[in-house]
Amino acid sequence: MERPAWAPQGIDISVPSVSRMYDFYLGGSHNFEVDREAARKAMEFLPGLPKIMQANRAFMRRAVRHAVDSGIDQFLDIGSGIPTFGNVHEVAQVADPGAKVAYVDHDPVAVAHSQAVLEGNDRAVIAAADLRRPKEILAAPEVTGLLDLDRPVALLLVAVLHFIEDADEPYAAVAELRDALAPGSLIVLTHASYEGIPLSREEAAGTVGVYKNIRNPLIMRSREEIGRFFEGCEMVEPGLVSMPEWRPETPQSPGQEDPYAFSGFGGVGRKA
């Protein structure tokens, strides 16, 4: 398999990556055939996966604009993935040219491509770190050199927590990050769930099996379990809802939105 020029040396391009699969679902070009093969297999069971990812991105953009409207000009995006159109820094810096964005990802391709995209932007950085080790994120020089954690920050955890198994203590990781943030900070997250998917649980479980087979388990949590990530925060209206239902920019007529877009949940919480 020929290694593309944009692929960092040292990564195994024969193993699927959830970050590159996400890029494929969104129509990006920074993925390999092994990623596309795994993604297509997952779509055999859950054909609406691209629509779910699009709903994730649309929710993220609305939440970022809400954060800016709330006076927040600092963003910490963990599990940021491979840059595609409408990234956090693009949305935030259009709304507020002074906004600062620190991206964090553990995928070498995501980090390398982010570095290329962010070159020349002194208000956006990328750090190589893992959500399962929050202390490393909080101590990363890229993060500490750009963000002032004594002032409110919008912490973004979009489509990432469902890849953290319970054994890796995701609730503790989010709590540690939350505790490091100033009062008035926001936690923005989306999470996969069997709830809302327009298929039976048994049908949707086939996609979960694909991710398990590539050693990146997809953890489908209930709305109640997802809500626990917001402990210590006051939910921003309308609370934890399906992504299209969170502050839509235009009223949606019944049946207008693809039913797959209502899979899983998204919400924003404000630290007291």
PDB file of N, CA and C in Angstrom, residues 52 56 159-162 190-195 197 218-223 226 243 263-265:
ATOM      1  N   ILE A  52     -25.639  11.136  10.592  1.00  0.00           N
ATOM      2  CA  ILE A  52     -25.395  11.329  12.029  1.00  0.00           C
ATOM      3  C   ILE A  52     -24.174  12.217  12.234  1.00  0.00           C
ATOM      4  N   ASN A  56     -23.806  15.925  13.950  1.00  0.00           N
ATOM      5  CA  ASN A  56     -22.796  16.240  14.959  1.00  0.00           C
ATOM      6  C   ASN A  56     -22.105  17.561  14.641  1.00  0.00           C
ATOM      7  N   ALA A 159     -18.535  13.736  19.821  1.00  0.00           N
ATOM      8  CA  ALA A 159     -18.373  12.404  19.200  1.00  0.00           C
ATOM      9  C   ALA A 159     -17.066  11.733  19.610  1.00  0.00           C
ATOM     10  N   VAL A 160     -16.688  11.859  20.879  1.00  0.00           N
ATOM     11  CA  VAL A 160     -15.448  11.234  21.343  1.00  0.00           C
ATOM     12  C   VAL A 160     -15.665  10.338  22.563  1.00  0.00           C
ATOM     13  N   LEU A 161     -16.573  10.726  23.469  1.00  0.00           N
ATOM     14  CA  LEU A 161     -16.730   9.964  24.708  1.00  0.00           C
ATOM     15  C   LEU A 161     -17.255   8.557  24.466  1.00  0.00           C
ATOM     16  N   HIS A 162     -17.957   8.333  23.343  1.00  0.00           N
ATOM     17  CA  HIS A 162     -18.452   6.978  23.093  1.00  0.00           C
ATOM     18  C   HIS A 162     -17.347   6.031  22.626  1.00  0.00           C
ATOM     19  N   THR A 190     -21.458  15.573  22.444  1.00  0.00           N
ATOM     20  CA  THR A 190     -22.416  14.691  21.788  1.00  0.00           C
ATOM     21  C   THR A 190     -21.986  13.262  22.072  1.00  0.00           C
ATOM     22  N   HIS A 191     -22.953  12.350  22.007  1.00  0.00           N
ATOM     23  CA  HIS A 191     -22.651  10.967  22.367  1.00  0.00           C
ATOM     24  C   HIS A 191     -23.605  10.037  21.628  1.00  0.00           C
ATOM     25  N   ALA A 192     -23.074   8.926  21.138  1.00  0.00           N
ATOM     26  CA  ALA A 192     -23.888   7.913  20.475  1.00  0.00           C
ATOM     27  C   ALA A 192     -24.759   7.177  21.481  1.00  0.00           C
ATOM     28  N   SER A 193     -25.917   6.728  21.005  1.00  0.00           N
ATOM     29  CA  SER A 193     -26.850   5.981  21.850  1.00  0.00           C
ATOM     30  C   SER A 193     -27.747   5.146  20.948  1.00  0.00           C
ATOM     31  N   TYR A 194     -28.242   4.040  21.484  1.00  0.00           N
ATOM     32  CA  TYR A 194     -29.244   3.290  20.739  1.00  0.00           C
ATOM     33  C   TYR A 194     -30.551   4.073  20.654  1.00  0.00           C
ATOM     34  N   GLU A 195     -30.757   4.977  21.598  1.00  0.00           N
ATOM     35  CA  GLU A 195     -31.987   5.759  21.627  1.00  0.00           C
ATOM     36  C   GLU A 195     -32.015   6.735  20.449  1.00  0.00           C
ATOM     37  N   ILE A 197     -32.164   5.974  17.225  1.00  0.00           N
ATOM     38  CA  ILE A 197     -31.806   5.366  15.946  1.00  0.00           C
ATOM     39  C   ILE A 197     -33.050   4.716  15.332  1.00  0.00           C
ATOM     40  N   LEU A 218     -17.245   0.947  20.300  1.00  0.00           N
ATOM     41  CA  LEU A 218     -18.210   2.038  20.304  1.00  0.00           C
ATOM     42  C   LEU A 218     -19.177   1.767  21.447  1.00  0.00           C
ATOM     43  N   ILE A 219     -19.155   2.626  22.458  1.00  0.00           N
ATOM     44  CA  ILE A 219     -19.949   2.420  23.668  1.00  0.00           C
ATOM     45  C   ILE A 219     -21.247   3.208  23.555  1.00  0.00           C
ATOM     46  N   MET A 220     -22.341   2.513  23.402  1.00  0.00           N
ATOM     47  CA  MET A 220     -23.649   3.159  23.279  1.00  0.00           C
ATOM     48  C   MET A 220     -24.230   3.346  24.686  1.00  0.00           C
ATOM     49  N   ARG A 221     -24.301   4.583  25.126  1.00  0.00           N
ATOM     50  CA  ARG A 221     -24.824   4.865  26.462  1.00  0.00           C
ATOM     51  C   ARG A 221     -26.244   5.427  26.380  1.00  0.00           C
ATOM     52  N   SER A 222     -26.987   5.262  27.459  1.00  0.00           N
ATOM     53  CA  SER A 222     -28.350   5.774  27.514  1.00  0.00           C
ATOM     54  C   SER A 222     -28.339   7.279  27.754  1.00  0.00           C
ATOM     55  N   ARG A 223     -29.479   7.920  27.557  1.00  0.00           N
ATOM     56  CA  ARG A 223     -29.577   9.356  27.803  1.00  0.00           C
ATOM     57  C   ARG A 223     -29.215   9.664  29.253  1.00  0.00           C
ATOM     58  N   ILE A 226     -25.457   9.440  29.647  1.00  0.00           N
ATOM     59  CA  ILE A 226     -24.803  10.584  29.011  1.00  0.00           C
ATOM     60  C   ILE A 226     -24.975  11.833  29.873  1.00  0.00           C
ATOM     61  N   MET A 243     -29.559  15.915  18.442  1.00  0.00           N
ATOM     62  CA  MET A 243     -28.759  17.049  17.958  1.00  0.00           C
ATOM     63  C   MET A 243     -29.540  18.083  17.152  1.00  0.00           C
ATOM     64  N   SER A 263     -30.323  10.393  15.986  1.00  0.00           N
ATOM     65  CA  SER A 263     -29.651   9.327  16.720  1.00  0.00           C
ATOM     66  C   SER A 263     -28.672   9.927  17.722  1.00  0.00           C
ATOM     67  N   GLY A 264     -28.743   9.462  18.969  1.00  0.00           N
ATOM     68  CA  GLY A 264     -27.814   9.972  19.983  1.00  0.00           C
ATOM     69  C   GLY A 264     -28.275  11.308  20.543  1.00  0.00           C
ATOM     70  N   PHE A 265     -27.374  11.926  21.332  1.00  0.00           N
ATOM     71  CA  PHE A 265     -27.741  13.136  22.063  1.00  0.00           C
ATOM     72  C   PHE A 265     -26.623  14.171  22.035  1.00  0.00           C
TER      73      PHE A 265
END
